[in-house]
Coordinates of C-alpha atoms in Angstrom, one line a residue:
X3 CA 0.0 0.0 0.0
X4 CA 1.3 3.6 -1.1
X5 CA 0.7 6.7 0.9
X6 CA -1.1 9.6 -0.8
X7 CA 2.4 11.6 -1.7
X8 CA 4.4 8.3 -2.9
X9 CA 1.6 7.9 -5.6
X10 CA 0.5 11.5 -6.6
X11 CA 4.8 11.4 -7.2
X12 CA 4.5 8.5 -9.4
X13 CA 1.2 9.9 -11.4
X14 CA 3.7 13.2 -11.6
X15 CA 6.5 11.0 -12.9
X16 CA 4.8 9.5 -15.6
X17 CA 3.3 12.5 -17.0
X18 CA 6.5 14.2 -17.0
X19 CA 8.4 11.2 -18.6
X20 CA 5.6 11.4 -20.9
X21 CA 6.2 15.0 -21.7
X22 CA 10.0 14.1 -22.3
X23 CA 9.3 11.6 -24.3
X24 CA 6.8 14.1 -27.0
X25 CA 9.4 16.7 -27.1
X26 CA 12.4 13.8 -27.3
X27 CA 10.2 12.6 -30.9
X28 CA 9.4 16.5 -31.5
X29 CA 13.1 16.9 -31.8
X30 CA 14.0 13.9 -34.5
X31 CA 10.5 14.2 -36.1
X32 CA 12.3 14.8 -38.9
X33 CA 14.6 11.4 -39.2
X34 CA 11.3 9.7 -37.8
X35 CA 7.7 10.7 -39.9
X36 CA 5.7 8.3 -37.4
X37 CA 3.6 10.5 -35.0
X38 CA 4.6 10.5 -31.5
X39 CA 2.6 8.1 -29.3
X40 CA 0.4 10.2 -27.7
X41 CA -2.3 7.7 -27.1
X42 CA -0.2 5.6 -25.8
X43 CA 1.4 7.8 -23.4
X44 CA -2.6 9.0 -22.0
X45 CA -3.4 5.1 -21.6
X46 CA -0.3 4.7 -19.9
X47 CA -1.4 7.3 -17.6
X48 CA -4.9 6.0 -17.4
X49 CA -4.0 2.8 -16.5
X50 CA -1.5 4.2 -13.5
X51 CA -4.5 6.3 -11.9
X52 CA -6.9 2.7 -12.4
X53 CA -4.0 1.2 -10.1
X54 CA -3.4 4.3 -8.1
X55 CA -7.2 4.1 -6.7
X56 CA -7.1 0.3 -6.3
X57 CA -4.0 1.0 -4.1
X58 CA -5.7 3.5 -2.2
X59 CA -6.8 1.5 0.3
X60 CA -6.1 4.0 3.9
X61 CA -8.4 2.9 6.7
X62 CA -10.5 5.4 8.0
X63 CA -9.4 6.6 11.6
X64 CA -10.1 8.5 14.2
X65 CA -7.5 11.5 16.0
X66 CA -8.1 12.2 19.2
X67 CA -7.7 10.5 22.9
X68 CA -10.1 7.0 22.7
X69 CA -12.4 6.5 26.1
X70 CA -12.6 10.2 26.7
X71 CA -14.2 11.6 29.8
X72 CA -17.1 14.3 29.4
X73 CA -18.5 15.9 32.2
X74 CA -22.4 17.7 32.3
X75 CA -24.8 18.9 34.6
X76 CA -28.1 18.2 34.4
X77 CA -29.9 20.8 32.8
X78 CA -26.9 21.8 30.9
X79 CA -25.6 20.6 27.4
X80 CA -23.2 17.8 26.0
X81 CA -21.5 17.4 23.5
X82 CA -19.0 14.8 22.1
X83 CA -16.4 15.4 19.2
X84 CA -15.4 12.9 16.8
X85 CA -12.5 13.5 14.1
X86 CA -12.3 11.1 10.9
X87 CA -10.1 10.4 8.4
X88 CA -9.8 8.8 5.1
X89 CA -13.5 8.8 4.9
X90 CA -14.8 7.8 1.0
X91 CA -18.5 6.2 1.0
X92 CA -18.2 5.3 5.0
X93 CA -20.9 7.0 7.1
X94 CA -20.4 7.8 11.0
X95 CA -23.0 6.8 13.3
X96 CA -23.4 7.7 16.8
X97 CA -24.9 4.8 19.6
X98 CA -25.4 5.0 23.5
X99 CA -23.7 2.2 24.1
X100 CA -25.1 1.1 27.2
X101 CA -28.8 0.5 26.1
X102 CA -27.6 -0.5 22.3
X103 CA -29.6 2.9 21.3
X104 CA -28.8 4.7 17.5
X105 CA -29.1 7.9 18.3
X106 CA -27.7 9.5 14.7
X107 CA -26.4 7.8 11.4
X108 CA -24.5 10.2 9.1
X109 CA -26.5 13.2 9.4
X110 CA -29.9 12.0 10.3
X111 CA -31.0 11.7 13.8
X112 CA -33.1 8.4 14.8
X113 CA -33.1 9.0 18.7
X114 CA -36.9 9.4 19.7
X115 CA -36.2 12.2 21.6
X116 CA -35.5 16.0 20.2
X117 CA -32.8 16.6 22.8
X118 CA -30.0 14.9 20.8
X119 CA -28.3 16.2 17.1
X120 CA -25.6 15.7 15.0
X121 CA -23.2 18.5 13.5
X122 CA -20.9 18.0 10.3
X123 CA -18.2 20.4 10.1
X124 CA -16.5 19.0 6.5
X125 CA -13.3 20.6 6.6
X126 CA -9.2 19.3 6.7
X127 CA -10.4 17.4 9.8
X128 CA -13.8 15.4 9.3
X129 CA -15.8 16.9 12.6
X130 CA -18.5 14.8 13.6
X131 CA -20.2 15.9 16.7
X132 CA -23.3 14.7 18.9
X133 CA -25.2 17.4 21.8
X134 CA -27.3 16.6 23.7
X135 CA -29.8 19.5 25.2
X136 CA -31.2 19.7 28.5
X137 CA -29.0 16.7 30.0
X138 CA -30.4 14.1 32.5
X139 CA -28.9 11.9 35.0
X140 CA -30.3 8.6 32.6
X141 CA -28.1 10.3 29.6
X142 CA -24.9 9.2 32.1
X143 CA -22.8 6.2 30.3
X144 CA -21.2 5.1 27.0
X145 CA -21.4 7.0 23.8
X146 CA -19.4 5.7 20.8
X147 CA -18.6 7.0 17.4
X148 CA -18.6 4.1 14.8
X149 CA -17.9 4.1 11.1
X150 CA -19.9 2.1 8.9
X151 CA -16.6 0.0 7.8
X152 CA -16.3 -3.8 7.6
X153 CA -15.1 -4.6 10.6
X154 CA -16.6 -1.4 12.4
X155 CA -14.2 1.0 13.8
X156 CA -15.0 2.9 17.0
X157 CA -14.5 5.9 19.3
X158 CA -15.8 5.9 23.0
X159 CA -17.0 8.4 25.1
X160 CA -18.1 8.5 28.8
X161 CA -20.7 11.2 29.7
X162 CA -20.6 12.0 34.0
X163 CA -23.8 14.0 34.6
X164 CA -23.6 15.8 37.8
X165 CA -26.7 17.5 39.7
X166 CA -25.1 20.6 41.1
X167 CA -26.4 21.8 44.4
X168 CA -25.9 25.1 46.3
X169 CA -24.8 24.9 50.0
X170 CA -24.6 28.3 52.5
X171 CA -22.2 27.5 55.1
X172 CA -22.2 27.4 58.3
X173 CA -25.1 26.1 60.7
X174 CA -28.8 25.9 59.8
X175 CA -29.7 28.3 62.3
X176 CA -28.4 31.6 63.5
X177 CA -29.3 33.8 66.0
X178 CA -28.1 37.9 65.9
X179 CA -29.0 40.9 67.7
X180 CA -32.0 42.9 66.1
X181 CA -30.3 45.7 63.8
X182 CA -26.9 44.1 63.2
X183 CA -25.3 42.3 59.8
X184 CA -25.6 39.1 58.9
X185 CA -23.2 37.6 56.5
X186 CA -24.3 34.6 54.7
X187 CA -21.9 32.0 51.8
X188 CA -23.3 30.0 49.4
X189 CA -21.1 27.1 47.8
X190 CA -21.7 25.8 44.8
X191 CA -21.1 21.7 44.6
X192 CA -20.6 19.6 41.9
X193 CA -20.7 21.9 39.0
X194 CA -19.0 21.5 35.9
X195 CA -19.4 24.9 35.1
X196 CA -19.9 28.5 36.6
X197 CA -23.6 28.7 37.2
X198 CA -24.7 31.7 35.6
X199 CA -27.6 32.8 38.2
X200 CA -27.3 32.8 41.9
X201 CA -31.0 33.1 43.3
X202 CA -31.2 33.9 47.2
X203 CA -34.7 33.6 48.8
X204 CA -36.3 34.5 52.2
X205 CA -39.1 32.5 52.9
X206 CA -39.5 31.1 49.7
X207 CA -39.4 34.5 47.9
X208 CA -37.0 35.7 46.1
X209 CA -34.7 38.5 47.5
X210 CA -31.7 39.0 45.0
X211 CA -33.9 42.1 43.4
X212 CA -35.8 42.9 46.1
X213 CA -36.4 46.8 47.3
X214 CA -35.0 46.4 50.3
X215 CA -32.2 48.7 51.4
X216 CA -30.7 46.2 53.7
X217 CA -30.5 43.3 51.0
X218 CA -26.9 43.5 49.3

């Protein structure tokens, strides 16, 4: 089996000995009245391109880290990106492994439910990625990128969905002096990411726009 640039420099050598060759007969076309070959030297060629794309034969592959670890919360968003190579008439299908669902196959999505799609980027790199929307604790486990090849090739994926939670510290019950400050610290557990609201609520209403002077 050739690599791409050992046969595109054989294709190149022909042609150019071809090209030597017409202006070689150009020069004694006087000694020789025969027309140059010409027909000959495009079969030639022909026939090295038909065995160029028979050798062609590079397995599609993946680049990246295999058994990589994504992390969500629920609520949040997911998504999974798989890079191919070498692809010709192969299609990429995306599965939940641990149920045996399809979830996408090339470009079409078969999961039943809306909260999953597929995005083609079709540049150098062949980006093939899955999101999920609104993520669940269920959509925790294997995800795995096959192409449709013969013996299937695959890429896996392991989704941790976290529930974060919001804890003040300190003890659940403090008791001040009427007309002093009270401090309060909410921690933020098992989040992924930066939440982008903070809510604070006094008996079950909610105080971070309230009026009053003495709320900061």
């Amino acid at each position: 089996m050739f690599s791409k640039p050992i046969l595109c420099y054989m294709i190149s050598r022909l042609l150019l000995t071809g090209v030597s060759l017409a202006a070689g007969q150009q020069e004694v076309q006087h000694s020789d009245p025969s027309p140059p070959p010409r027909r000959d030297m495009y079969e030639a060629a022909e026939d090295m391109w038909v065995k160029v794309l028979s050798l062609n034969t590079l397995a599609p592959e993946f680049l990246g880290q295999n058994n990589t670890e994504v992390e969500a919360q629920v609520g949040g968003e997911a998504s999974f990106s798989c890079y191919t190579y070498h692809l010709s008439d192969e299609m990429v299908a995306w599965l939940k492994r641990d149920d045996d669902q399809l979830l996408t196959v090339g470009q079409q999505v078969y999961a039943s439910e809306t909260r999953f799609s597929v995005v083609h980027a079709d540049h150098m790199e062949q980006a093939w990625e899955l999101w999920v929307k609104e993520v669940q604790l269920t959509d925790a486990g294997q995800y795995e990128c096959q192409l449709t090849t013969n013996p299937p090739v695959s890429f896996f994926f392991s989704l941790v969905v976290t529930q974060a939670e919001a804890v003040v510290a300190g003890p659940s019950e403090v008791h001040i002096e009427e007309g002093s400050h009270l401090a309060l610290d909410c921690y933020v557990q098992n989040a992924p990411l930066p939440p982008v609201y903070i809510f604070w609520y006094h008996n079950n209403t909610m105080v971070n726009y309230g009026r009053l002077e003495a709320l900061q």
